[in-house]
Amino acid sequence: MNKPLVVIFTAICLDAVGIGLIFPILPHLLQDVTQTQDIAFYVGLMTALYAAMQFVFAPVLGALSDTIGRRPVLLISLAGAAINYAIMAFAPSLTLLLIGRAIAGLTSANMSVASAYITDISPADQRARRFGLFNAMFGAGFIIGPVLGGLLGDYWLRLPFIAAAVLNTCNLLLALFVLPESRTLESCTPSRRKIDLATLNPLRPLKWIVSMKGLLPIVLVYFVFSAAGESYGTCWALWGFDTFGWNSFWIGLSLGAFGICQTLCQAFLPGPATRLLGERWSVMTGIAAAAIALLVMALASQGWMIFAIMPVFTLVGIGNPAFQALATRTVAPDRQGELQGVLASTVSLASIIAPLGFSSLYFVTRQNWPGGIWLSVIALYAIAVPLVLMSTRTRGECLDHQR
């Protein structure tokens, strides 16, 4: 494996560790600063604010990375994350916590720019495998992050945020001193060598999505999958406490177990699954596995059941790398950053709507049936089925219609 890939994968792993550190203790932090026990709405608000800023600025930063290079945009993103965690480590009020999340959302281009970086340096026939490793490294971060966050949070509530700030600073230094630029002036077409102010319009990608034949179904699948994925970050800690009486350590341990299964799945299964089942049925198999696991979670009465179902639950990851590779073939090489920015914007749009919806729904159901929230996630995955069928059917028609 070449050095740029090692650096990118290491940076993504460290980034995931920093994110995972705060999940087990965020509800307790919000209880501390708001002086209330019912903080489901505030969890949704924090997530939605981050996503709203990401929705506006991720396409802008993605388009900038096509013009000025991946490396400087990635450095800006990592610096913003470090500042966010530093603010959250010492913020005495909800207002300052929200300001920190807004800064992080404004600069949150690391995942989309890293994806574009991998596309730049990877032949088309290796992208699915490398995206699988990309996702696996993110999952590896979640093995360490939540467990460490739970342990540190039980010692001192603010300590995980300090650790996350330190990790992101290390991430920034790693990229600053080791990571080379993946795009050169010669790799850009003449029209992409100057900053086009029109590309900085955050609403421009919406027109691009509609005008390019075959891209809309892919974007809609990303939206549905992302909306479903937001349920875990919004409700997992609250549900674990309400259903099983888990403390920060057990919440972190459960997320760490999920990270182990996810890493193993995405490191070894996407390539064989795609060859055996094809892109369409890899994704469909993942949806079926997620539905089975979510049903068990909804009905579970003991914590060990969640750990037992983890291997099945993480099979949803076998289709994601293949689907990412499919998306990269819809546009030309000099627009990969813009594409990844559009997909990040789509994810962010889902992340604005879904956390508020899930947190509100959880507030209604938590007294009688906290696990009922997972049935709504099954319903979202059901919506994705026809979209997956449509997007895989049209995969060969996109590139000729992009201009």
Coordinates of C-alpha atoms in Angstrom, one line a residue:
M1 CA 0.0 0.0 0.0
N2 CA 1.4 3.4 -0.9
K3 CA 2.2 6.1 1.6
P4 CA -0.7 8.5 0.8
L5 CA -3.2 5.7 1.4
V6 CA -1.6 4.9 4.7
V7 CA -1.8 8.5 5.8
I8 CA -5.4 8.9 4.7
F9 CA -6.5 5.7 6.4
T10 CA -4.6 6.6 9.6
A11 CA -6.2 10.1 9.5
I12 CA -9.7 8.6 9.1
C13 CA -9.1 6.2 11.9
L14 CA -8.0 9.0 14.3
D15 CA -11.0 11.0 13.2
A16 CA -13.4 8.2 14.0
V17 CA -11.7 7.7 17.4
G18 CA -12.3 11.4 18.1
I19 CA -16.0 11.2 17.1
G20 CA -16.5 8.0 19.0
L21 CA -15.1 9.3 22.2
I22 CA -18.0 11.7 22.8
F23 CA -20.9 9.4 22.0
P24 CA -21.2 7.7 25.3
I25 CA -21.0 10.8 27.4
L26 CA -22.8 13.5 25.3
P27 CA -26.2 12.9 27.0
H28 CA -24.5 13.3 30.4
L29 CA -22.8 16.5 29.3
L30 CA -26.1 17.9 28.0
Q31 CA -27.8 17.0 31.3
D32 CA -25.0 18.9 33.1
V33 CA -25.2 22.1 31.1
T34 CA -29.0 22.2 30.8
Q35 CA -29.8 21.0 34.3
T36 CA -32.5 18.7 33.0
Q37 CA -32.8 14.9 32.6
D38 CA -35.0 15.0 29.5
I39 CA -32.3 15.8 26.9
A40 CA -33.5 13.8 23.9
F41 CA -34.4 17.0 22.0
Y42 CA -31.0 18.6 22.7
V43 CA -29.2 15.5 21.4
G44 CA -31.1 15.9 18.2
L45 CA -30.5 19.7 18.1
M46 CA -26.7 19.3 18.5
T47 CA -26.6 16.7 15.6
A48 CA -28.9 18.8 13.4
L49 CA -26.9 22.0 13.8
Y50 CA -23.7 20.2 12.8
A51 CA -25.5 18.7 9.8
A52 CA -27.0 22.0 8.8
M53 CA -23.6 23.7 8.6
Q54 CA -22.2 20.7 6.8
F55 CA -25.0 20.8 4.3
V56 CA -24.2 24.4 3.3
F57 CA -20.4 24.2 3.4
A58 CA -19.4 20.6 2.4
P59 CA -20.2 21.1 -1.3
V60 CA -18.4 24.4 -1.3
L61 CA -15.3 22.8 0.2
G62 CA -15.6 19.8 -2.1
A63 CA -15.6 22.1 -5.1
L64 CA -12.7 24.1 -3.7
S65 CA -10.7 20.9 -3.4
D66 CA -11.2 20.3 -7.1
T67 CA -9.5 23.7 -7.7
I68 CA -7.0 24.4 -5.0
G69 CA -6.3 20.8 -4.0
R70 CA -7.4 18.2 -1.5
R71 CA -4.7 18.8 1.0
P72 CA -5.4 22.4 2.1
V73 CA -9.1 21.8 2.4
L74 CA -8.5 18.7 4.5
L75 CA -6.2 20.7 6.8
I76 CA -8.9 23.3 7.3
S77 CA -11.4 20.6 8.2
L78 CA -9.1 19.0 10.7
A79 CA -8.3 22.3 12.4
G80 CA -12.0 23.0 12.7
A81 CA -12.6 19.7 14.4
A82 CA -9.8 20.3 16.9
I83 CA -11.3 23.7 17.8
N84 CA -14.7 22.2 18.2
Y85 CA -13.6 19.6 20.7
A86 CA -11.6 22.2 22.6
I87 CA -14.6 24.4 23.0
M88 CA -16.8 21.4 24.1
A89 CA -14.2 20.4 26.7
F90 CA -14.6 23.7 28.6
A91 CA -18.0 25.1 27.5
P92 CA -20.1 26.0 30.6
S93 CA -23.3 26.5 28.7
L94 CA -25.5 25.1 25.9
T95 CA -24.8 28.2 23.8
L96 CA -21.1 27.5 23.7
L97 CA -21.6 23.8 22.9
L98 CA -23.8 24.8 20.0
I99 CA -21.1 27.3 18.7
G100 CA -18.5 24.5 18.9
R101 CA -20.7 22.2 16.8
A102 CA -21.4 24.9 14.3
I103 CA -17.6 25.4 13.8
A104 CA -17.1 21.7 13.3
G105 CA -20.0 21.5 10.8
L106 CA -18.6 24.5 8.9
T107 CA -15.3 22.8 8.3
S108 CA -16.5 19.2 8.1
A109 CA -15.1 18.2 4.7
N110 CA -12.6 15.6 5.9
M111 CA -14.7 12.5 4.9
S112 CA -15.7 13.9 1.4
V113 CA -12.3 15.2 0.6
A114 CA -10.6 12.0 1.8
S115 CA -13.0 10.0 -0.5
A116 CA -12.1 12.3 -3.4
Y117 CA -8.4 11.8 -2.5
I118 CA -8.8 8.0 -2.7
T119 CA -10.6 8.4 -6.1
D120 CA -7.7 10.5 -7.4
I121 CA -5.0 7.9 -6.6
S122 CA -7.0 4.7 -7.3
P123 CA -7.6 2.9 -10.6
A124 CA -11.3 2.3 -11.1
D125 CA -11.0 -1.4 -10.6
Q126 CA -9.5 -0.9 -7.1
R127 CA -11.9 1.7 -5.8
A128 CA -14.5 -0.7 -4.2
R129 CA -11.7 -2.5 -2.3
R130 CA -10.1 0.8 -1.1
F131 CA -13.5 2.3 -0.1
G132 CA -14.0 -0.9 1.9
L133 CA -10.7 -0.4 3.6
F134 CA -11.6 3.3 4.1
N135 CA -14.9 2.3 5.9
A136 CA -13.0 -0.4 7.8
M137 CA -10.6 2.2 9.2
F138 CA -13.4 4.4 10.2
G139 CA -15.0 1.3 11.9
A140 CA -11.6 0.6 13.6
G141 CA -11.8 4.1 15.1
F142 CA -15.1 3.2 16.6
I143 CA -13.7 0.1 18.3
I144 CA -11.4 2.3 20.3
G145 CA -13.3 5.6 20.5
P146 CA -16.5 4.7 22.3
V147 CA -14.8 2.3 24.8
L148 CA -12.2 4.9 25.6
G149 CA -14.8 7.6 25.8
G150 CA -16.9 5.6 28.3
L151 CA -13.9 4.9 30.5
L152 CA -12.7 8.5 30.4
G153 CA -16.2 9.9 30.9
D154 CA -16.7 7.9 34.0
Y155 CA -13.5 9.4 35.4
W156 CA -14.3 13.0 34.4
L157 CA -17.1 14.1 32.1
R158 CA -15.0 16.6 30.1
L159 CA -12.0 14.3 29.7
P160 CA -13.2 12.6 26.4
F161 CA -13.5 16.0 24.7
I162 CA -9.9 16.9 25.7
A163 CA -8.7 13.6 24.3
A164 CA -10.7 14.2 21.1
A165 CA -9.1 17.6 20.7
V166 CA -5.6 16.1 21.1
L167 CA -6.3 13.4 18.6
N168 CA -7.6 15.8 16.0
T169 CA -4.5 18.0 16.5
C170 CA -2.3 14.9 15.9
N171 CA -4.4 14.2 12.9
L172 CA -3.8 17.7 11.6
L173 CA -0.1 17.5 12.2
L174 CA 0.1 14.1 10.4
A175 CA -1.7 15.5 7.3
L176 CA 0.4 18.7 7.4
F177 CA 3.8 17.1 7.4
V178 CA 3.3 13.8 5.6
L179 CA 0.3 13.9 3.2
P180 CA 1.1 15.0 -0.4
E181 CA -1.3 16.7 -2.7
S182 CA -3.2 14.2 -4.9
R183 CA -4.2 16.8 -7.6
T184 CA -1.7 18.8 -9.7
L185 CA -2.3 21.7 -12.0
E186 CA -1.9 19.3 -15.0
S187 CA -4.6 17.0 -13.7
C188 CA -7.2 19.7 -14.0
T189 CA -8.9 20.8 -17.2
P190 CA -8.3 24.5 -18.0
S191 CA -11.9 25.4 -16.9
R192 CA -11.2 23.9 -13.4
R193 CA -7.9 25.6 -12.7
K194 CA -9.5 28.9 -11.6
I195 CA -12.0 29.2 -8.8
D196 CA -15.4 29.3 -10.3
L197 CA -17.6 31.4 -8.0
A198 CA -20.7 29.6 -9.2
T199 CA -19.4 26.4 -7.6
L200 CA -19.4 28.1 -4.2
N201 CA -23.2 28.4 -4.3
P202 CA -24.4 25.7 -1.8
L203 CA -27.6 25.2 -3.7
R204 CA -25.9 24.6 -7.1
P205 CA -25.5 20.8 -6.4
L206 CA -29.3 20.5 -6.3
K207 CA -29.5 21.6 -9.9
W208 CA -26.6 19.3 -10.8
I209 CA -28.3 16.3 -9.2
V210 CA -31.5 16.8 -11.2
S211 CA -29.9 17.6 -14.5
M212 CA -27.6 14.5 -14.5
K213 CA -29.5 11.4 -15.6
G214 CA -29.0 8.5 -13.2
L215 CA -27.5 10.5 -10.3
L216 CA -30.8 11.3 -8.6
P217 CA -31.5 7.7 -7.5
I218 CA -28.0 7.3 -6.1
V219 CA -28.4 10.5 -4.1
L220 CA -31.8 9.4 -2.8
V221 CA -30.3 6.1 -1.6
Y222 CA -27.6 8.0 0.2
F223 CA -30.2 10.2 1.8
V224 CA -32.3 7.3 3.1
F225 CA -29.3 5.3 4.3
S226 CA -27.9 8.4 6.1
A227 CA -31.3 9.2 7.7
A228 CA -31.5 5.6 9.0
G229 CA -27.9 5.8 10.3
E230 CA -28.6 9.0 12.3
S231 CA -31.0 7.0 14.5
Y232 CA -28.0 5.3 16.2
G233 CA -26.1 8.4 17.1
T234 CA -29.3 10.1 18.3
C235 CA -30.9 7.3 20.2
W236 CA -28.4 4.6 21.1
A237 CA -27.1 6.0 24.3
L238 CA -30.6 7.1 25.5
W239 CA -32.1 3.7 24.6
G240 CA -29.2 1.7 26.2
F241 CA -29.7 3.6 29.5
D242 CA -33.6 3.4 29.4
T243 CA -33.8 -0.2 28.4
F244 CA -30.9 -1.9 30.1
G245 CA -29.6 0.7 32.6
W246 CA -26.3 0.9 30.8
N247 CA -23.7 3.4 32.1
S248 CA -21.2 5.3 29.9
F249 CA -18.8 2.3 30.0
W250 CA -21.4 -0.2 28.7
I251 CA -22.7 2.2 26.1
G252 CA -19.1 2.7 24.9
L253 CA -18.5 -1.0 25.0
S254 CA -21.6 -1.8 22.9
L255 CA -20.5 0.8 20.3
G256 CA -17.0 -0.7 20.4
A257 CA -18.4 -4.1 19.7
F258 CA -20.2 -2.7 16.7
G259 CA -17.0 -1.1 15.5
I260 CA -15.2 -4.5 15.7
C261 CA -17.9 -6.2 13.6
Q262 CA -18.1 -3.4 11.2
T263 CA -14.3 -3.3 10.7
L264 CA -14.0 -7.0 10.0
C265 CA -17.0 -6.9 7.7
Q266 CA -15.9 -3.9 5.6
A267 CA -12.3 -5.0 5.5
F268 CA -12.9 -8.5 4.1
L269 CA -16.4 -8.9 2.7
P270 CA -17.3 -6.1 0.2
G271 CA -15.0 -7.4 -2.6
P272 CA -16.1 -11.1 -2.4
A273 CA -19.8 -10.1 -1.8
T274 CA -19.8 -7.8 -4.9
R275 CA -18.2 -10.5 -7.0
L276 CA -20.6 -13.2 -5.8
L277 CA -23.9 -11.2 -5.5
G278 CA -23.2 -8.1 -7.6
E279 CA -23.7 -4.5 -6.5
R280 CA -27.5 -4.6 -6.3
W281 CA -27.8 -7.7 -4.2
S282 CA -24.9 -6.8 -1.9
V283 CA -26.9 -3.8 -0.9
M284 CA -30.1 -5.7 -0.7
T285 CA -28.5 -8.3 1.6
G286 CA -27.2 -5.6 3.8
I287 CA -30.7 -4.0 4.1
A288 CA -32.2 -7.4 5.0
A289 CA -29.5 -8.0 7.7
A290 CA -30.1 -4.6 9.2
A291 CA -33.9 -5.2 9.3
I292 CA -33.5 -8.5 11.2
A293 CA -31.0 -6.9 13.7
L294 CA -33.2 -3.9 14.3
L295 CA -36.2 -6.1 15.0
V296 CA -34.2 -8.0 17.6
M297 CA -33.1 -4.7 19.1
A298 CA -36.7 -3.4 19.3
L299 CA -37.8 -6.5 21.2
A300 CA -34.7 -7.1 23.3
S301 CA -35.1 -7.3 27.1
Q302 CA -31.5 -8.0 28.1
G303 CA -28.3 -6.3 27.1
W304 CA -26.5 -9.5 25.9
M305 CA -29.0 -9.8 23.1
I306 CA -27.5 -6.7 21.5
F307 CA -24.0 -8.1 21.5
A308 CA -25.2 -11.4 20.1
I309 CA -26.9 -9.7 17.1
M310 CA -23.9 -7.4 16.3
P311 CA -22.4 -9.6 13.5
V312 CA -25.7 -9.7 11.6
F313 CA -26.3 -6.0 12.1
T314 CA -23.0 -5.0 10.6
L315 CA -23.6 -6.9 7.4
V316 CA -25.3 -3.8 6.2
G317 CA -21.8 -2.6 5.4
I318 CA -21.1 -5.1 2.6
G319 CA -23.1 -3.0 0.1
N320 CA -21.8 0.5 1.0
P321 CA -18.3 0.3 -0.6
A322 CA -19.8 -1.1 -3.8
F323 CA -22.3 1.7 -3.8
Q324 CA -19.6 4.3 -3.2
A325 CA -17.6 2.9 -6.2
L326 CA -20.7 3.1 -8.3
A327 CA -21.2 6.7 -7.4
T328 CA -17.7 7.7 -8.5
R329 CA -18.4 6.3 -12.0
T330 CA -21.2 8.8 -12.5
V331 CA -18.9 11.8 -13.0
A332 CA -15.5 12.7 -14.7
P333 CA -12.3 12.6 -12.7
D334 CA -12.0 16.4 -12.5
R335 CA -15.4 16.6 -10.7
Q336 CA -14.9 13.9 -8.0
G337 CA -14.5 16.5 -5.3
E338 CA -17.7 18.1 -6.3
L339 CA -19.5 14.8 -6.4
Q340 CA -18.2 13.9 -2.9
G341 CA -19.3 17.3 -1.7
V342 CA -22.8 16.7 -3.1
L343 CA -23.0 13.3 -1.4
A344 CA -21.7 14.8 1.9
S345 CA -24.3 17.5 1.5
T346 CA -27.0 14.8 1.0
V347 CA -25.8 13.1 4.1
S348 CA -26.0 16.4 5.9
L349 CA -29.5 17.1 4.8
A350 CA -30.5 13.8 6.2
S351 CA -28.6 14.6 9.3
I352 CA -30.6 17.8 9.8
I353 CA -34.0 16.2 9.4
A354 CA -33.5 12.7 10.9
P355 CA -32.0 13.6 14.4
L356 CA -34.8 16.0 15.2
G357 CA -37.4 13.5 13.9
F358 CA -35.9 10.5 15.8
S359 CA -35.3 12.5 19.0
S360 CA -38.9 13.7 18.9
L361 CA -40.2 10.2 18.2
Y362 CA -38.1 8.8 21.0
F363 CA -39.5 11.3 23.4
V364 CA -43.0 10.0 22.6
T365 CA -42.1 6.3 22.8
R366 CA -39.5 6.1 25.6
Q367 CA -41.9 5.7 28.5
N368 CA -43.8 2.8 27.1
W369 CA -41.4 1.2 24.6
P370 CA -37.9 2.7 24.1
G371 CA -37.1 0.0 21.6
G372 CA -40.0 1.0 19.4
I373 CA -37.7 3.6 17.8
W374 CA -35.9 0.9 15.8
L375 CA -39.1 0.0 13.9
S376 CA -39.1 3.4 12.3
V377 CA -35.6 2.7 11.1
I378 CA -36.8 -0.6 9.5
A379 CA -39.4 1.5 7.7
L380 CA -36.7 3.8 6.3
Y381 CA -34.7 0.8 5.0
A382 CA -37.9 -0.5 3.3
I383 CA -38.1 2.8 1.4
A384 CA -34.6 2.3 0.2
V385 CA -35.3 -1.0 -1.6
P386 CA -36.9 0.4 -4.8
L387 CA -34.4 3.2 -4.9
V388 CA -31.5 0.7 -4.9
L389 CA -33.1 -1.3 -7.7
M390 CA -33.5 1.9 -9.7
S391 CA -30.0 3.3 -9.1
T392 CA -28.2 0.0 -9.9
R393 CA -30.3 -0.3 -13.1
T394 CA -29.1 3.1 -14.4
R395 CA -25.4 2.9 -13.4
G396 CA -24.1 2.8 -16.9
E397 CA -26.1 5.8 -18.2
C398 CA -24.6 8.6 -16.0
L399 CA -21.3 9.7 -17.3
D400 CA -22.4 10.7 -20.8
H401 CA -25.0 13.1 -19.4
Q402 CA -22.9 15.0 -16.9
R403 CA -21.9 18.0 -19.0

